[in-house]
Amino acid sequence: MDAALRHDQPHAASRRALALLLLGPPGAGKGTQSHAISRKFGIPEISTGEMLREAVRAKTELGNQVKSIMESGELVPDPLVCALVEQRLSQPDCAQGFILDGFPRNLEQARFLDQWLRSQCRFEPLALNIQVDPNLLIKRLTGRRMCPRCRTIYNIYFNSPQKDEICDKDGSPLAQRRDDSEAAIRTRLQEYEAQTKPLLDYYRDSGFLREVDGDPDPPAVTSAILGLLEPS
Ligand code: AMP
């Protein structure tokens, strides 16, 4: 990591604008935690996976380019994702801080982000490694269902709807993400091991990394994260 971004002191959320990076394998609960922290701190949550899925739904040029890559569980090429992130981080609502869910995913993207953060001079990066038991990960991914209309997330093992496969809120039939198929899950976990896991050392060496146990219920994980973020 760039020397200008090195920081070995405990994080104090109030000092500079928080650039919170949520690391951890698919199914670790990054989306859920990002949502909770975003509400608590009033800073935007930026999910590259969600932005890319939106592009696919809207059938934009980018969406058409990445659709089959995403369905297979592989990573979208860096230039496409980095351009998307740079555009989003340049929006005024990110000036007071932001949460990145699913970016960076490899060293190339981490270096790109470092450079961007350095060029802005006002952000305090903090990377959280949300660790989850591998068996639990598989259940979280294979059991995940989403309401296509209101986007409420369920899990058939841990948080099932009252009626099988039907949204409690609006009665829509629930859907499974295409990349939550068994084959795609395998590829996503392999991509995580090969490309994203090395980032842990990268951020650990810089002093930016904090570890979070992602096994407990989401509210307990949120409390643990808030404990790391609140200035002591
Ligand atoms: P996620 O919702 O974070 O699990 O991402 C779903 C899919 O979107 C991934 O399997 C990739 O195909 C793609 N994707 C999301 N974020 C990135 C990223 N930072 N770099 C490359 N591909 C990404």
Short mmCIF file of C-alpha atoms in Angstrom, two decimals, residues 3 48 73 77 99 123 189:
data_model
loop_
_atom_site.label_atom_id
_atom_site.label_comp_id
_atom_site.label_asym_id
_atom_site.label_seq_id
_atom_site.Cartn_x
_atom_site.Cartn_y
_atom_site.Cartn_z
CA ALA A 3 3.00 5.10 2.19
CA THR A 48 -20.61 -3.04 -7.13
CA GLY A 73 -19.63 -16.34 -10.87
CA PRO A 77 -12.89 -7.03 -15.82
CA ILE A 99 -19.25 2.06 2.46
CA PHE A 123 -10.88 9.88 3.58
CA LEU A 189 -15.76 -19.01 -3.73
#
